[in-house]
PDB file of C-alpha atoms in Angstrom:
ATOM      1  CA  UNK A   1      17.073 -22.451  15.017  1.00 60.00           C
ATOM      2  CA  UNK A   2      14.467 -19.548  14.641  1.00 77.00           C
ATOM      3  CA  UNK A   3      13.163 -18.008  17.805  1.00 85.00           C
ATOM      4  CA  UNK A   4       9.030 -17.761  17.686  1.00 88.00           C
ATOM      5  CA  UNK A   5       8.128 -14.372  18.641  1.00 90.00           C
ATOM      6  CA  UNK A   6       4.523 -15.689  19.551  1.00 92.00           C
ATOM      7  CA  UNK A   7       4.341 -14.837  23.073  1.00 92.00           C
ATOM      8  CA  UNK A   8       6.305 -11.451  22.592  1.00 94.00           C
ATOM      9  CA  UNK A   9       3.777 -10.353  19.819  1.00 94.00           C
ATOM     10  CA  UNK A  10       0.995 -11.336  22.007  1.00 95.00           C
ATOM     11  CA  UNK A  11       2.329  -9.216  24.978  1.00 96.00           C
ATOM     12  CA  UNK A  12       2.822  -6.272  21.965  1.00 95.00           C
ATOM     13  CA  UNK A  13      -0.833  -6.688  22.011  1.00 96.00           C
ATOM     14  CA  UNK A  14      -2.041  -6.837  25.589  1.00 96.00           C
ATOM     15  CA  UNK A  15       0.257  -3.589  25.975  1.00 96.00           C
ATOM     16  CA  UNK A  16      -1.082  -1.711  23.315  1.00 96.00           C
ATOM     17  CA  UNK A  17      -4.905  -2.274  24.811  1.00 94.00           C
ATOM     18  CA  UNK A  18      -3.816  -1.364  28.068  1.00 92.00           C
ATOM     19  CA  UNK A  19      -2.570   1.821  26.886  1.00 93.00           C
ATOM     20  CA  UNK A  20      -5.826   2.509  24.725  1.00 90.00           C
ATOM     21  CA  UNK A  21      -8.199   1.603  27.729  1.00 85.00           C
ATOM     22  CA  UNK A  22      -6.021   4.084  29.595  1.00 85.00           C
ATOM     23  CA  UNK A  23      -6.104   6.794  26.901  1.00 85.00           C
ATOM     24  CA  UNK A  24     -10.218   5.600  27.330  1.00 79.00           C
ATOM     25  CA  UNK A  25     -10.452   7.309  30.941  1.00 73.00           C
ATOM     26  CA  UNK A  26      -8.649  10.792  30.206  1.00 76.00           C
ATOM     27  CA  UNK A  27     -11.180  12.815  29.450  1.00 68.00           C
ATOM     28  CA  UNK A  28     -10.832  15.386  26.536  1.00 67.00           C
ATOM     29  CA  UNK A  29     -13.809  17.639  26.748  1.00 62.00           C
ATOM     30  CA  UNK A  30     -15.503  15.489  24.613  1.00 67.00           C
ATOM     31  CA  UNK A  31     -18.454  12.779  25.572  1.00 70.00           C
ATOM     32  CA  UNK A  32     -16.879   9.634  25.501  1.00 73.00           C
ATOM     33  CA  UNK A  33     -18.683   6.572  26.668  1.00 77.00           C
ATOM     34  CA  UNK A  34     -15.725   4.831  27.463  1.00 77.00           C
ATOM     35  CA  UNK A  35     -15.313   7.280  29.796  1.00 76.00           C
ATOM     36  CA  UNK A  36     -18.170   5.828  32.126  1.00 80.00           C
ATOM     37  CA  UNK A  37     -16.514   2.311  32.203  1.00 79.00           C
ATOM     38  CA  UNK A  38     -15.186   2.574  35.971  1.00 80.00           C
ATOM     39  CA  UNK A  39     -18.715   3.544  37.184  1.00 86.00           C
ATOM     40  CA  UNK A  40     -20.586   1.320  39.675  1.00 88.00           C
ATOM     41  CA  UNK A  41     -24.177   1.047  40.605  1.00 90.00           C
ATOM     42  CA  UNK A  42     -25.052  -0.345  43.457  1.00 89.00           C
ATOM     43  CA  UNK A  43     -28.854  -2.117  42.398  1.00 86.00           C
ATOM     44  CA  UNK A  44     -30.467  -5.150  43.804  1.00 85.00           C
ATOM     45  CA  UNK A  45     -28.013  -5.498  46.390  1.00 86.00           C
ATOM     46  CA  UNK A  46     -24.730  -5.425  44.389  1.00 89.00           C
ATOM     47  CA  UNK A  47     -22.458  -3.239  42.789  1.00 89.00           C
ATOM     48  CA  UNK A  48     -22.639  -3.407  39.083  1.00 87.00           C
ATOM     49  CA  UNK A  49     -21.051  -1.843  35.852  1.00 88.00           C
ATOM     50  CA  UNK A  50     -23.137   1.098  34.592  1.00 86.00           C
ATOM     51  CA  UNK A  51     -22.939  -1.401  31.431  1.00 86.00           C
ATOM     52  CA  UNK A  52     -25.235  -3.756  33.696  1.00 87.00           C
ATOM     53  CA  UNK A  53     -28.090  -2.088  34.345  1.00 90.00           C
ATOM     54  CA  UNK A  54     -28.392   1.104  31.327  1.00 90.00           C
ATOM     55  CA  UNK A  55     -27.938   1.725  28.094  1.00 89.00           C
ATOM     56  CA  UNK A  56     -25.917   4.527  27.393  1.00 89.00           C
ATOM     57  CA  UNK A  57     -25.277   6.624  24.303  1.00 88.00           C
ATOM     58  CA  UNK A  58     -23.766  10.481  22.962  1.00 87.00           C
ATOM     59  CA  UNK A  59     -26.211  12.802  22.945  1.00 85.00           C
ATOM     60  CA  UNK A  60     -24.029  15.664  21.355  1.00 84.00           C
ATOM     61  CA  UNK A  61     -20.363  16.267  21.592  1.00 79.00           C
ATOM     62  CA  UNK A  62     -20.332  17.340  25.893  1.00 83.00           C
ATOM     63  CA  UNK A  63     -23.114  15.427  26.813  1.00 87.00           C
ATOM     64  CA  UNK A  64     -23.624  11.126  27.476  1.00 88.00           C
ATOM     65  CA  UNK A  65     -27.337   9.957  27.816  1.00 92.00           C
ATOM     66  CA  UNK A  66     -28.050   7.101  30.437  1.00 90.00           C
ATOM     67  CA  UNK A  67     -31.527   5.058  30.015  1.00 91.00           C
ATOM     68  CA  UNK A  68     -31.669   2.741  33.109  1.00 91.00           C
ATOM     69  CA  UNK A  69     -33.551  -0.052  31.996  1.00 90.00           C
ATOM     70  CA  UNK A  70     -35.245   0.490  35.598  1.00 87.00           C
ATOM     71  CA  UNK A  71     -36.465   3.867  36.488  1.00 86.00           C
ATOM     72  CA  UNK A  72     -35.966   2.904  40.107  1.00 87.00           C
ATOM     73  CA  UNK A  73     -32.394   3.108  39.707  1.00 88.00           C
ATOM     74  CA  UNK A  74     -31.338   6.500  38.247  1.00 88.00           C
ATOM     75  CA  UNK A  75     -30.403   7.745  41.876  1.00 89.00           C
ATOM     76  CA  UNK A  76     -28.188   5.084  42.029  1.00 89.00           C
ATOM     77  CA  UNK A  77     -26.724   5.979  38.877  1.00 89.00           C
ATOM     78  CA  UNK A  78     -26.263   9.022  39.606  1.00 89.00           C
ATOM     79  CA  UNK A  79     -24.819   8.550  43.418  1.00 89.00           C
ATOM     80  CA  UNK A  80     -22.208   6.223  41.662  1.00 88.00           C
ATOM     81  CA  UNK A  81     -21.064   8.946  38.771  1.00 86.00           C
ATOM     82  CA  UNK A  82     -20.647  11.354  41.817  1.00 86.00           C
ATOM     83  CA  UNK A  83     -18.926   8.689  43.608  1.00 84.00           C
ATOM     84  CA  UNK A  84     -16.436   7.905  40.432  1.00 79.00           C
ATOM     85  CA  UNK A  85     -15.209  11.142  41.082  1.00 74.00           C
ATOM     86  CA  UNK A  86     -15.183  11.944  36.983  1.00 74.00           C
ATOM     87  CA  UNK A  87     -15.328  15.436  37.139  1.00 74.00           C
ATOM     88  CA  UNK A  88     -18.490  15.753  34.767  1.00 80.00           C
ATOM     89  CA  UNK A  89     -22.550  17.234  36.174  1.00 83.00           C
ATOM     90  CA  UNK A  90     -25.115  15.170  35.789  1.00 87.00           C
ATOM     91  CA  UNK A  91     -28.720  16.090  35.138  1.00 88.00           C
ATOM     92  CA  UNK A  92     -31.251  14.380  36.217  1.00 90.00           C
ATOM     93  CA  UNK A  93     -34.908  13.758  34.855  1.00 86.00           C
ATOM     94  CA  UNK A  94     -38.175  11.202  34.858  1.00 82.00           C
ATOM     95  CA  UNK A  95     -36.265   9.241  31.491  1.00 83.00           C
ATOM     96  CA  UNK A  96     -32.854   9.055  33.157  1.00 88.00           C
ATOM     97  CA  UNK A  97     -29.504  11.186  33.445  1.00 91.00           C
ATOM     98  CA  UNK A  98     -27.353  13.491  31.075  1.00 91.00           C
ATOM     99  CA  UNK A  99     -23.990  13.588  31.962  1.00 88.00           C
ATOM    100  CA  UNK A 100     -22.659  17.067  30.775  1.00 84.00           C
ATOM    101  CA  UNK A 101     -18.764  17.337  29.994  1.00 81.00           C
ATOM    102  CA  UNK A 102     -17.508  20.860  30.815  1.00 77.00           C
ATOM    103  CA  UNK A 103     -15.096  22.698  28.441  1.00 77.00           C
ATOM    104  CA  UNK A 104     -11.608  22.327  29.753  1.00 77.00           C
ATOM    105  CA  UNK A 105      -9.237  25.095  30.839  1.00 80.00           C
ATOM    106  CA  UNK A 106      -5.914  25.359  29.471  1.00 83.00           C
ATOM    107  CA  UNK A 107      -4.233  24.118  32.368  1.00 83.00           C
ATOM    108  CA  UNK A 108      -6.270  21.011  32.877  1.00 79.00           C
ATOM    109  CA  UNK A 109      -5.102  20.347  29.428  1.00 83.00           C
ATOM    110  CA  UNK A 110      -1.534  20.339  30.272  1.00 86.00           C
ATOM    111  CA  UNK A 111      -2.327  18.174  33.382  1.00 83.00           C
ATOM    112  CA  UNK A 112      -3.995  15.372  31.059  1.00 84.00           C
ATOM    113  CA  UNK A 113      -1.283  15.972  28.522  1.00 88.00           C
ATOM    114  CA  UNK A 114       1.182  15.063  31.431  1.00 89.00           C
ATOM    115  CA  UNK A 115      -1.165  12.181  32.720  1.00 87.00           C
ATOM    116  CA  UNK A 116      -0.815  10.622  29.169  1.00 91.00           C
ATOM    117  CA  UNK A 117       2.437  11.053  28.810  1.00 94.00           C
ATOM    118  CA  UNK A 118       3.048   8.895  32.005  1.00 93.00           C
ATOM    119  CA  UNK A 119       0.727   5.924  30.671  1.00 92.00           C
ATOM    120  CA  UNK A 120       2.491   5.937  27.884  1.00 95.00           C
ATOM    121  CA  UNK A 121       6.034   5.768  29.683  1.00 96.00           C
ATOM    122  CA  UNK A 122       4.399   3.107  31.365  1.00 95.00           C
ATOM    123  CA  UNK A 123       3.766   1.173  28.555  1.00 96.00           C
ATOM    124  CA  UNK A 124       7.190   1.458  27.378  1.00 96.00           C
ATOM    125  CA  UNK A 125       8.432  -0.018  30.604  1.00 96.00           C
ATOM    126  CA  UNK A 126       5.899  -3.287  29.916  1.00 96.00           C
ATOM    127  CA  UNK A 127       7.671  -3.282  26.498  1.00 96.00           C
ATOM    128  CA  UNK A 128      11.301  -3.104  27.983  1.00 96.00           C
ATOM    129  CA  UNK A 129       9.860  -5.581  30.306  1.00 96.00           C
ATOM    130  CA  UNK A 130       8.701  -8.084  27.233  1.00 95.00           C
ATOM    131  CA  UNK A 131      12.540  -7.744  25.654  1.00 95.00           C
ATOM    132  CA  UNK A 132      14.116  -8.361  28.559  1.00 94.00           C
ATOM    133  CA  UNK A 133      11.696 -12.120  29.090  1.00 92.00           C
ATOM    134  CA  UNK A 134      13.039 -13.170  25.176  1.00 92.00           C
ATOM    135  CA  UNK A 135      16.328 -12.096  25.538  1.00 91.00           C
ATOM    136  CA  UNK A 136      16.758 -14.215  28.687  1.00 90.00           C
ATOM    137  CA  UNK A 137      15.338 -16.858  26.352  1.00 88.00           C
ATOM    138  CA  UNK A 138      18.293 -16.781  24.319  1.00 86.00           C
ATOM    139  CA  UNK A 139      20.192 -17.786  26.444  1.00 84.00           C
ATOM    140  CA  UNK A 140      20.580 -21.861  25.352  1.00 83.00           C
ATOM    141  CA  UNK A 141      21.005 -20.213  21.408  1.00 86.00           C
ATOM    142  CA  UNK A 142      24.456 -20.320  19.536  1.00 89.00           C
ATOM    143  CA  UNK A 143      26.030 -16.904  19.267  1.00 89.00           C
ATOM    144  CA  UNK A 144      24.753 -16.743  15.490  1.00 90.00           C
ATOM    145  CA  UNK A 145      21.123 -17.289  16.536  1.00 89.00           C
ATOM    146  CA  UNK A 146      21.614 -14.724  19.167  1.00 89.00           C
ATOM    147  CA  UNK A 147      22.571 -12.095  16.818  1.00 90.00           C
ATOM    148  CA  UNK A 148      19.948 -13.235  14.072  1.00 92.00           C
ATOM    149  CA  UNK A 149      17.203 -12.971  16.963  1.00 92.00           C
ATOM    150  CA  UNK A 150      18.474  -9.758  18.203  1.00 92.00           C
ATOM    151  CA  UNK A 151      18.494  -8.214  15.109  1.00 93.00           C
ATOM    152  CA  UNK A 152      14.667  -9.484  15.126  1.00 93.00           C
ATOM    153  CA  UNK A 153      13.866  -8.724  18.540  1.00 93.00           C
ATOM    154  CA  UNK A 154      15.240  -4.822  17.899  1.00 95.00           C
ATOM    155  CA  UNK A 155      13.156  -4.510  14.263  1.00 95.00           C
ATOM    156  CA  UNK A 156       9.769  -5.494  16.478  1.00 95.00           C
ATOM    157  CA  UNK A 157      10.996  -3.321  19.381  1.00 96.00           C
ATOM    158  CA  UNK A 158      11.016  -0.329  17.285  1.00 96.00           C
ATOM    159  CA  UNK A 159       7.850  -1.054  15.453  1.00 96.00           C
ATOM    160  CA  UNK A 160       5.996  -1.909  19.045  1.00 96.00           C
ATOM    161  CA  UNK A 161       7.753   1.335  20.258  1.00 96.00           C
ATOM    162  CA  UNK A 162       6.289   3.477  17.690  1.00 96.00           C
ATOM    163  CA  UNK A 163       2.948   2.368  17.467  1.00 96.00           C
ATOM    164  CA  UNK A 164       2.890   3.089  21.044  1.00 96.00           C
ATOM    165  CA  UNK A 165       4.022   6.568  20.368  1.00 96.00           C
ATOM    166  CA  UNK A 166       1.254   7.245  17.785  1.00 96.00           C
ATOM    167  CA  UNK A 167      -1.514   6.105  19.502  1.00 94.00           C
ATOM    168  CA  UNK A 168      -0.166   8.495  22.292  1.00 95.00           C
ATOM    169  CA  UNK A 169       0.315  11.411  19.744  1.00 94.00           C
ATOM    170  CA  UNK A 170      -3.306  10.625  18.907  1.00 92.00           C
ATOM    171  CA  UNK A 171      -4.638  11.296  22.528  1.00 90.00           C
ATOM    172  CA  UNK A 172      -2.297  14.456  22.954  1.00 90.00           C
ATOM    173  CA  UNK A 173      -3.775  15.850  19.523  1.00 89.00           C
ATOM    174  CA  UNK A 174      -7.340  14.906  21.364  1.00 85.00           C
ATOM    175  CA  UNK A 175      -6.676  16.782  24.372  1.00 82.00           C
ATOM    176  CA  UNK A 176      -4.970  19.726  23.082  1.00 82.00           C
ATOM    177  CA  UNK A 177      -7.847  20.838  20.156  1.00 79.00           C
ATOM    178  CA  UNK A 178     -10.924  19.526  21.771  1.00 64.00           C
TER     179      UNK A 178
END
């Protein structure tokens, strides 16, 4: 009997997003619009995804352009980038706002370096986590099917494990040259 890795390749997948929506809100020194995902505006009464109520797009390489779709709003906007606490200025005009990413110090570098380094030890721990679920699976299998899915379980372990690691190496290339 053959094990079906379905739900283990799905969770592969749900980790690996995670980790790239995390890698999303470290900021590099360079616009990223990604970036202004966790913003809220509060218009018409609610609190609403930037998404919701502007377009947004990169102007250059340190600065994001937001066109609120309703002039009326770009205070709003702007109160709920300050509020977001993203560590970026904002300028302010009759069209909308520029949000203007400042170069990064060598130290705040290490910091993020060290802040994606955690997420991705965090991952790994979801991926331990998804291992542990199919091996206690297993346990109804004859010894020979144990061993044949182990020997499976380890080969997608190890690729999971290091396409984890490059998408990491990816973000810590990112943040160290930008």
């Amino acid at each position: 009997m053959s094990y079906n890795f379905t739900a283990f390749n799905t969770q592969v997948k749900t980790i690996e997003t995670w980790l790239h929506n995390e890698f999303g809100n470290i900021r590099t020194g360079r616009a990223s619009i990604s970036f202004l995902d966790q913003v809220r505006v509060e218009a018409y009464g609610e609190m609403s995804p930037l998404a919701n109520v502007a377009s947004v797009g990169i102007e250059d390489a340190k600065t994001i352009k937001i066109s609120p779709w309703d002039t009326s709003l770009i205070r709003a906007i702007e109160k709920g980038i300050t509020a977001a606490d993203l560590g970026v200025s904002t300028a302010v005009d009759s069209a909308g706002i520029r949000v203007i990413f400042p170069d990064l110090t060598g130290e705040r570098r290490q910091q993020l370096a060290k802040l994606a380094k955690t997420k991705l030890e965090e991952a790994k721990v979801q991926l331990r986590q998804a291992r542990a679920e199919v091996n206690d699976d297993m346990k109804d299998m004859t010894e020979d099917d144990i061993a044949r899915t182990k020997k499976e379980l380890e080969a997608l372990m190890i690729t999971a494990t290091s396409s984890l690691d490059s998408i990491y190496a990816k973000k810590e290339t990112e943040i160290t040259t930008q």
